[in-house]
CSV table of C-alpha atoms in Angstrom, one decimal:
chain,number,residue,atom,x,y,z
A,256,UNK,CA,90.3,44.2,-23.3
A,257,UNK,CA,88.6,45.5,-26.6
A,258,UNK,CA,91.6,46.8,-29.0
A,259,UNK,CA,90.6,48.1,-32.6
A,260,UNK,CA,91.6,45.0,-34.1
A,261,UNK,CA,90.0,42.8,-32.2
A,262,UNK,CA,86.9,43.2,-34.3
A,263,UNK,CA,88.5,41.9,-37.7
A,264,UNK,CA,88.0,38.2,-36.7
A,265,UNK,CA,83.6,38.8,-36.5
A,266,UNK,CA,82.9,42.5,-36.9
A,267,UNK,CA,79.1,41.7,-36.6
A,268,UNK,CA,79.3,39.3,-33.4
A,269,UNK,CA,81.4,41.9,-31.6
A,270,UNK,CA,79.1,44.4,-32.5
A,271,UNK,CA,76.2,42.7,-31.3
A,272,UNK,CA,77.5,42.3,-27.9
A,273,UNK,CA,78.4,46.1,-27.8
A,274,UNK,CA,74.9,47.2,-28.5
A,275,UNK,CA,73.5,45.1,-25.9
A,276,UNK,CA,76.3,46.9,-23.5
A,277,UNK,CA,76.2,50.0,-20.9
A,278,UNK,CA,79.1,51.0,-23.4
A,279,UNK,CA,76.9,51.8,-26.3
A,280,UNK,CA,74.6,54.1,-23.9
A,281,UNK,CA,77.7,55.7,-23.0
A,282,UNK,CA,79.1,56.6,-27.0
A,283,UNK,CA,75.5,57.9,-26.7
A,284,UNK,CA,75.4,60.7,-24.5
A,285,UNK,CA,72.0,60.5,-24.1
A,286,UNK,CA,70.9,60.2,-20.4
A,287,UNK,CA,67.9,59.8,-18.7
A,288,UNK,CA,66.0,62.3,-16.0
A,289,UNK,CA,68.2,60.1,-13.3
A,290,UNK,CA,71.3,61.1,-15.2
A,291,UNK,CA,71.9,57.4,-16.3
A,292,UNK,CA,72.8,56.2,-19.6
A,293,UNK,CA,69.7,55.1,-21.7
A,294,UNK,CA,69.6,51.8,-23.2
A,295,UNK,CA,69.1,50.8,-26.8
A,296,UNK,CA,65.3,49.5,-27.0
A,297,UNK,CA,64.4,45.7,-28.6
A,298,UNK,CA,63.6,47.4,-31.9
A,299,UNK,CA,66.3,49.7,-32.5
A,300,UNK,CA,69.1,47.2,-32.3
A,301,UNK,CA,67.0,45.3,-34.6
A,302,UNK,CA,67.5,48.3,-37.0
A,303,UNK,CA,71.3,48.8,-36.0
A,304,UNK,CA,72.2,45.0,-36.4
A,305,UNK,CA,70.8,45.3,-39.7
A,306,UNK,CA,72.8,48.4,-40.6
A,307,UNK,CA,76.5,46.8,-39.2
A,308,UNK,CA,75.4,43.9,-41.4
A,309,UNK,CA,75.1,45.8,-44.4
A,310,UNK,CA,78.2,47.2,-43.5
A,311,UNK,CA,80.5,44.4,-42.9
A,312,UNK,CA,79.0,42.5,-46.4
A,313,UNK,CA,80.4,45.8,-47.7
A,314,UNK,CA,83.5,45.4,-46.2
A,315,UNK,CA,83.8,41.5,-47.0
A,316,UNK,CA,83.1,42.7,-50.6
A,317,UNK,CA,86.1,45.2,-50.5
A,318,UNK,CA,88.5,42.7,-49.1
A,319,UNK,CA,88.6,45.8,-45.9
A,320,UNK,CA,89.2,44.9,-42.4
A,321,UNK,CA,87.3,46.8,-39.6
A,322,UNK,CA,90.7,47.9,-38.0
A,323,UNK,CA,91.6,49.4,-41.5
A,324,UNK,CA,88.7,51.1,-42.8
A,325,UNK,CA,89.5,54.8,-43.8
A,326,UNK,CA,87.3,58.0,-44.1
A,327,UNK,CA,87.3,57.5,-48.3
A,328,UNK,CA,86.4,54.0,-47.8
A,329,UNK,CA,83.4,55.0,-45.7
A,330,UNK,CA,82.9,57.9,-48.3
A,331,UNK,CA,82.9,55.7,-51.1
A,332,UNK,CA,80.4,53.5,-48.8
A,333,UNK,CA,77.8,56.0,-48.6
A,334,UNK,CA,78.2,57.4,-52.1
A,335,UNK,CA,77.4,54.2,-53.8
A,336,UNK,CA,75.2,54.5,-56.8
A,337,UNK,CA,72.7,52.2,-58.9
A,338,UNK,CA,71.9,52.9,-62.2
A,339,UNK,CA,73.0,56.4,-60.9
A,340,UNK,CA,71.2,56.8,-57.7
A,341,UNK,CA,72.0,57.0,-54.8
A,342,UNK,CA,72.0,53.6,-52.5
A,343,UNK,CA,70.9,56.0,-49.3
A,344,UNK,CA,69.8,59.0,-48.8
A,345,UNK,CA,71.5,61.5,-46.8
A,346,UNK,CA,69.8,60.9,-43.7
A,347,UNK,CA,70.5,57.1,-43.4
A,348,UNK,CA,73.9,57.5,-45.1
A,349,UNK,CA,74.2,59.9,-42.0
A,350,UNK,CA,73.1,57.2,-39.7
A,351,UNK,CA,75.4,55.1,-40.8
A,352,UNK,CA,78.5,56.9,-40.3
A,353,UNK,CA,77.5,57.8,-36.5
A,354,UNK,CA,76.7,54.4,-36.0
A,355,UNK,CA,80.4,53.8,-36.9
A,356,UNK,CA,81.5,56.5,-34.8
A,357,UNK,CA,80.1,55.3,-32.1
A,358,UNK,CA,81.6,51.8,-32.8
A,359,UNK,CA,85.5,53.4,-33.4
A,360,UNK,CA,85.1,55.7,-30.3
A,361,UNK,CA,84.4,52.6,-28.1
A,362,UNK,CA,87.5,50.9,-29.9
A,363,UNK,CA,89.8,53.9,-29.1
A,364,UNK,CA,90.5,54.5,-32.7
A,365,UNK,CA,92.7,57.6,-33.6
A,366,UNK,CA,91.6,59.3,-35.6
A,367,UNK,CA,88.1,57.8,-35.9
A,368,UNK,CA,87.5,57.5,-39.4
A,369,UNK,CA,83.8,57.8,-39.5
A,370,UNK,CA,84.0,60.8,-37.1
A,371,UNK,CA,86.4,62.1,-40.0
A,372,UNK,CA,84.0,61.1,-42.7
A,373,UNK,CA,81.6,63.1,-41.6
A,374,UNK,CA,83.3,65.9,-41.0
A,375,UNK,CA,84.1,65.4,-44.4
A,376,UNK,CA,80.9,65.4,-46.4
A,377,UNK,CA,78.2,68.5,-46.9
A,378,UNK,CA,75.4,67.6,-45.4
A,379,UNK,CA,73.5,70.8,-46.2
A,380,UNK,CA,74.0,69.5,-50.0
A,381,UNK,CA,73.0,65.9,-49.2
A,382,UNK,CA,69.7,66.6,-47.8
A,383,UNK,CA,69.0,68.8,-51.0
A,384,UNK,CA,68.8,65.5,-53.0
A,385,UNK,CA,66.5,63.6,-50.4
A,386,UNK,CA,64.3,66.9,-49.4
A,387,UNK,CA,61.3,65.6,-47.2
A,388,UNK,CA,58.2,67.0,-48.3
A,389,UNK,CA,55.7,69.7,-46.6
A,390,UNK,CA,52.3,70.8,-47.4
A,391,UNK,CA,51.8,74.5,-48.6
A,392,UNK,CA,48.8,76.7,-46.3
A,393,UNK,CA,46.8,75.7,-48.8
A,394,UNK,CA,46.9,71.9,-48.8
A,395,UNK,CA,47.0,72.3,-44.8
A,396,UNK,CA,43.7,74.0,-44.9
A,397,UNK,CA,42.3,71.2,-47.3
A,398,UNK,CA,44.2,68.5,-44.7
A,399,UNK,CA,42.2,70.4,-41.7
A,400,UNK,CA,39.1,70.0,-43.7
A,401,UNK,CA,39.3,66.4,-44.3
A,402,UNK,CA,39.7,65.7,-40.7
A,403,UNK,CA,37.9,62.8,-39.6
A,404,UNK,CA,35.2,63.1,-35.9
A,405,UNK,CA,32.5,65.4,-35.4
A,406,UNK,CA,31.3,66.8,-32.1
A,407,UNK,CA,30.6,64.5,-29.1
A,408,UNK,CA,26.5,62.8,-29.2
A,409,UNK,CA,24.5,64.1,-26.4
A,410,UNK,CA,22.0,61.4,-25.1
A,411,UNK,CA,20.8,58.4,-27.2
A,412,UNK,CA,21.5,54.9,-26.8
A,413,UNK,CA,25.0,55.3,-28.2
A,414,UNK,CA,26.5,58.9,-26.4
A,415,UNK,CA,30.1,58.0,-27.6
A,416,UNK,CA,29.6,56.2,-30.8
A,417,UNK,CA,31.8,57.4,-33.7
A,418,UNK,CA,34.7,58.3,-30.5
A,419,UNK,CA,37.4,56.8,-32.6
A,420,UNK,CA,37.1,59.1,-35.4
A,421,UNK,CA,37.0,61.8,-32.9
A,422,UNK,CA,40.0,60.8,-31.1
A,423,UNK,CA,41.6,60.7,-34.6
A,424,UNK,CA,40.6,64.1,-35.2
A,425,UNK,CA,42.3,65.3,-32.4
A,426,UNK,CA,45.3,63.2,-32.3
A,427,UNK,CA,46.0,64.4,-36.1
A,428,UNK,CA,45.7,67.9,-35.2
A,429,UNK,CA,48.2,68.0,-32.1
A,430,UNK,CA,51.0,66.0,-34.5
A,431,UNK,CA,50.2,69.4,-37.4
A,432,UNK,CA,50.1,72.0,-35.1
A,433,UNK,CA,52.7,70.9,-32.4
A,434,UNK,CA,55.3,68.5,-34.5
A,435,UNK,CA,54.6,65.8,-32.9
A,436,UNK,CA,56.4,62.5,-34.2
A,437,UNK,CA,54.2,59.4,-34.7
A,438,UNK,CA,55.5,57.6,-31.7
A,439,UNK,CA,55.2,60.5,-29.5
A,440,UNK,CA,51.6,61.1,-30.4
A,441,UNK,CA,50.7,57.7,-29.5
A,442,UNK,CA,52.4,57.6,-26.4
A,443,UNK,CA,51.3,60.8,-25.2
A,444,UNK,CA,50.2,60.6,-21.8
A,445,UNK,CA,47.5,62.9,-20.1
A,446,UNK,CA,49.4,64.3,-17.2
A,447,UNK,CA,52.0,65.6,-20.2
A,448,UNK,CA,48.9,67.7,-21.4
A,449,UNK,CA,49.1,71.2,-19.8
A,450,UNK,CA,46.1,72.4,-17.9
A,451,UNK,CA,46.8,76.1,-17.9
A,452,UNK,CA,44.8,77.7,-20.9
A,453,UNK,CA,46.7,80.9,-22.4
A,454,UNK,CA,44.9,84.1,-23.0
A,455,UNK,CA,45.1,83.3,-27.0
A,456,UNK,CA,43.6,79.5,-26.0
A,457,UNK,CA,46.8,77.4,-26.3
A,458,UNK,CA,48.2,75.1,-24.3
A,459,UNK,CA,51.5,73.6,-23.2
A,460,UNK,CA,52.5,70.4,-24.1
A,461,UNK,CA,55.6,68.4,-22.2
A,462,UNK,CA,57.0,65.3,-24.1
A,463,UNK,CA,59.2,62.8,-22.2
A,464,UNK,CA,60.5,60.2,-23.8
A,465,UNK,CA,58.0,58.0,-21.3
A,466,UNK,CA,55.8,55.6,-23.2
A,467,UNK,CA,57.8,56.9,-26.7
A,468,UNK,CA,60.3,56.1,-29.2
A,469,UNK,CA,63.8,55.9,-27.2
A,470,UNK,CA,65.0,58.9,-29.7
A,471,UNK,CA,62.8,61.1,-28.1
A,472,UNK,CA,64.1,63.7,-26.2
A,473,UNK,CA,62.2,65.7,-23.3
A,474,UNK,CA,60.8,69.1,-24.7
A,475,UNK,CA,57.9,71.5,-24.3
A,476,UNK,CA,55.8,72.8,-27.1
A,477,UNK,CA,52.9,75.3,-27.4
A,478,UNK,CA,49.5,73.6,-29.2
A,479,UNK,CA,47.5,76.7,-30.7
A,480,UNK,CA,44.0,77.2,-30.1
A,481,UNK,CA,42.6,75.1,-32.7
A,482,UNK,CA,44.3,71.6,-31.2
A,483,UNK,CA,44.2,72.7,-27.8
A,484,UNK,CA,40.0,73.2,-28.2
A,485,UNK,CA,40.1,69.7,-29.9
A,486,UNK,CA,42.4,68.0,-27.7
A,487,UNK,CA,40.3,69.2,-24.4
A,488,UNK,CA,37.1,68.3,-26.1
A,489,UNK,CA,38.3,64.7,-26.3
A,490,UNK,CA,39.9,64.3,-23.2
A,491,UNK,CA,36.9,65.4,-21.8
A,492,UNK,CA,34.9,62.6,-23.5
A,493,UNK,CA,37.6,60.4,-22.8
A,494,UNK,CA,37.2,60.9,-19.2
A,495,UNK,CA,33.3,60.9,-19.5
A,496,UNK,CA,34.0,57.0,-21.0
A,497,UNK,CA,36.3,56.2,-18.0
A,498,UNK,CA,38.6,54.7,-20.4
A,499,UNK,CA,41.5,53.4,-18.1
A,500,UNK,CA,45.2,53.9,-18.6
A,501,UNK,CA,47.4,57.2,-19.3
A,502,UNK,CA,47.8,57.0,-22.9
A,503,UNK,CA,46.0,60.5,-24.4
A,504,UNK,CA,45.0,58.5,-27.6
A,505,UNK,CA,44.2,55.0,-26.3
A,506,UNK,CA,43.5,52.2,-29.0
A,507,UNK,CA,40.1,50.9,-27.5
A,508,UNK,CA,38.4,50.9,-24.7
A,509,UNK,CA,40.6,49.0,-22.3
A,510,UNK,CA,43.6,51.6,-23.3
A,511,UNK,CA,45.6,50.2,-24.9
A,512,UNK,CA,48.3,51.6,-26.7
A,513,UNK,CA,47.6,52.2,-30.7
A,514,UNK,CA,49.8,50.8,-33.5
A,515,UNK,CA,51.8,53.3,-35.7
A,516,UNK,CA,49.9,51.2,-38.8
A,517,UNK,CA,46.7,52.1,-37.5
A,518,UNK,CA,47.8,55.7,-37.5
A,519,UNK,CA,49.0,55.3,-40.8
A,520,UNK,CA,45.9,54.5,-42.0
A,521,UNK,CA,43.9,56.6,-40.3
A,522,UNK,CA,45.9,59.5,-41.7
A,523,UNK,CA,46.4,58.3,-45.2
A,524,UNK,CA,42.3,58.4,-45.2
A,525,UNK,CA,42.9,62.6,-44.5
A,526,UNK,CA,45.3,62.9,-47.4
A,527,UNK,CA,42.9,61.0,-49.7
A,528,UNK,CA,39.5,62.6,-48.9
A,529,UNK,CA,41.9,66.0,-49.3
A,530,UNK,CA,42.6,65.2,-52.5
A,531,UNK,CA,46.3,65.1,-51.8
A,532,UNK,CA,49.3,62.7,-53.3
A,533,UNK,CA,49.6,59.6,-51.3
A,534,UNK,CA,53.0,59.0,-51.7
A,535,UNK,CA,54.0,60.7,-48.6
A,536,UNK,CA,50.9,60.9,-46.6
A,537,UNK,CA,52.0,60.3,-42.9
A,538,UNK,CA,53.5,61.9,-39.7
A,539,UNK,CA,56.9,62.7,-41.4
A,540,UNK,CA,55.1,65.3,-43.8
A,541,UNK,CA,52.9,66.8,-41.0
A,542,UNK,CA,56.0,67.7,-38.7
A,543,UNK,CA,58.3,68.7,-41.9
A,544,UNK,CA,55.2,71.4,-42.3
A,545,UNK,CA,55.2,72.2,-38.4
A,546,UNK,CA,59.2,73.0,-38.8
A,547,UNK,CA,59.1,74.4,-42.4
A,548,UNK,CA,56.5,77.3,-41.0
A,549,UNK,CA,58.5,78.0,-37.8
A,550,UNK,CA,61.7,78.6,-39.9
A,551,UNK,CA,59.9,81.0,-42.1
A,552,UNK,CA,58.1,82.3,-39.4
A,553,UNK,CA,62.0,83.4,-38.0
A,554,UNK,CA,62.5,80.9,-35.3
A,555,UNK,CA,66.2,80.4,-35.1
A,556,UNK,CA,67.3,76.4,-35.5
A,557,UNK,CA,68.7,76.1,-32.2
A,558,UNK,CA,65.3,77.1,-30.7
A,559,UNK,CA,63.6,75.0,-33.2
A,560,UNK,CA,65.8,72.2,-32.3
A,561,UNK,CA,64.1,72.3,-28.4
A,562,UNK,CA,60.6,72.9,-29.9
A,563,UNK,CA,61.0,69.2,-32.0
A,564,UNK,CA,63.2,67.5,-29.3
A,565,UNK,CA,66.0,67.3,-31.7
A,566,UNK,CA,69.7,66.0,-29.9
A,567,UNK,CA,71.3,68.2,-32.8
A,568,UNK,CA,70.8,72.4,-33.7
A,569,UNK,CA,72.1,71.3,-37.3
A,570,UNK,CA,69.1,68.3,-37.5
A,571,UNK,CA,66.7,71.0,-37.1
A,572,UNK,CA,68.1,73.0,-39.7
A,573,UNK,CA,67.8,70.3,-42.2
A,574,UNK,CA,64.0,71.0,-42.4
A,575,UNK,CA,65.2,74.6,-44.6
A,576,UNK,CA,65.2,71.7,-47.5
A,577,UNK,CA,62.2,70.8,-47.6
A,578,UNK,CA,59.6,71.1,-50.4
A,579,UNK,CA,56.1,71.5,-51.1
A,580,UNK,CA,54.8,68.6,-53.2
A,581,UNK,CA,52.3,70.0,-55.6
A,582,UNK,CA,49.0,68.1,-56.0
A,583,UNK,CA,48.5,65.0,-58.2
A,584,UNK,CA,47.0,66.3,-62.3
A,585,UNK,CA,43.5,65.4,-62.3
A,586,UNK,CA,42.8,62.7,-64.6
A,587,UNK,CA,42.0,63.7,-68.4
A,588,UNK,CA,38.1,62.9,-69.2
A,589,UNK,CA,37.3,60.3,-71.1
């Protein structure tokens, strides 16, 4: 039978036999369609082993026992400073105390410390000191502009060379104008593609977590004209190449599934040819512009939190802090 103090003797081997349990799903409360718990994927309990061992160096450093941890301990945890800065940002400090949680709810701990830490800390203030970035209309314009692809060749001895760049175009345009995370634009699938056109030329698009990220949550969102012309024209071509598979954005021609590096890179070349600073030139920024201009465009944070497939209304809210980056100086003349 787990107890709270049966964790002091190997925090880190205990926990590593809880994430590979049903009992993590459940602390969770994330189910499938089917109603069953989902399981943590390979890769995130590579990332959450590595945070429980950050966490019980700490705690070996403090002389603390898991059983005894308290909310100012965990407080003091996530508040440590370097040189005055912050060790993590508010988001992963965040993560960390739900991760906890989630470990002293299984446990049966009362009261659960890290569910009292953060309870205890501002988040709203946190996130001020972290703020993701966004682009302003004007540097969106200039990231539309730089978009790699052209239209389709008709005839020749190459009718679908240059495809790639085309199916870049596109792909970068649904993660702008829908929100689209990274992982959710590569694993798009075609039958999550609505085939009903509005009257102002948008279409619907329906993300399950099928093919995705395992944070994904099942939500709908409308792609404007602008994608929705793009993302037709290259499903059409797609379909023209009889490119096998499901996957909206296929790698190559045997459809495979595309690497978030490749994305990466493929995007980072749309920041540079824009003229844009680097530093932050990926997904992150496209879909902190997405939820930035539905905020200010009056969409209340508990719709916006259904529009991004958000678990939390106070997660969407978060994006009210982020800022527009202004452009890099030019460099003086020689």
């Amino acid at each position: 039978m787990h107890t709270l103090t049966s964790w002091d003797a190997d925090p880190v081997q205990a926990f590593k036999k809880f994430i590979a349990s049903a009992a993590f799903a459940d602390t969770g409360r994330r189910t499938r369609a089917d109603g069953t718990p989902r399981l943590l994927s390979p890769a995130s309990a590579k990332i959450y082993i590595f945070m429980f061992n950050n966490l019980a160096g700490w705690f070996l450093e403090q002389g603390l026992k898991f059983s005894t941890v308290t909310q100012a301990d965990l407080l003091r945890f996530i508040d440590r400073r370097v040189k005055g800065k912050r060790v993590l940002n508010s988001k992963i400090a965040y993560r960390y105390l739900r991760l906890l949680e989630r470990c002293y709810e299984h446990l049966g701990a009362m009261p659960n410390p890290a569910q009292q830490a953060i309870l205890g800390i501002d988040r709203a203030h946190m996130t001020q000191d972290e703020a993701g970035r966004a682009l302003s209309e004007d540097q969106l314009e200039r990231f539309f502009a730089a978009l790699p692809g052209e239209a389709p060749r008709q005839g020749g001895n190459r009718p679908f060379g240059g495809w790639k760049r085309r199916r870049d175009r596109a792909m970068q345009l649904v993660m702008a104008l829908a929100g689209l995370r990274v992982s959710e634009a590569i694993g798009l699938l075609i039958a999550e593609v609505g085939r009903q056109v509005a009257l102002d030329g948008a279409i619907e698009l329906t993300i399950t977590p099928d093919e995705k990220h395992d944070t994904s949550h099942e939500h709908a969102v409308t792609l404007p004209r602008m994608g929705a012309e793009a993302l037709r024209a290259w499903l059409e071509e797609r379909e023209a190449m009889a490119i096998p598979g499901e996957l909206v954005f296929p790698a190559n021609l045997t459809g495979a599934r595309m690497t978030r590096k490749t994305v990466y890179m493929q995007m980072r070349a749309t920041f540079e040819r824009a003229g844009m600073d680097l530093a932050r030139s990926g997904g992150r920024t496209l879909r902190n512009t997405f939820a930035k201009q539905q905020l200010e465009q009056g969409t209340p944070a508990d719709e916006l939190k259904d529009v991004l497939g958000l678990a939390l209304e106070r997660s969407a809210a978060d994006y009210q802090m982020v800022r527009v980056k202004p452009d890099p100086e030019p460099d003086p003349p020689v």
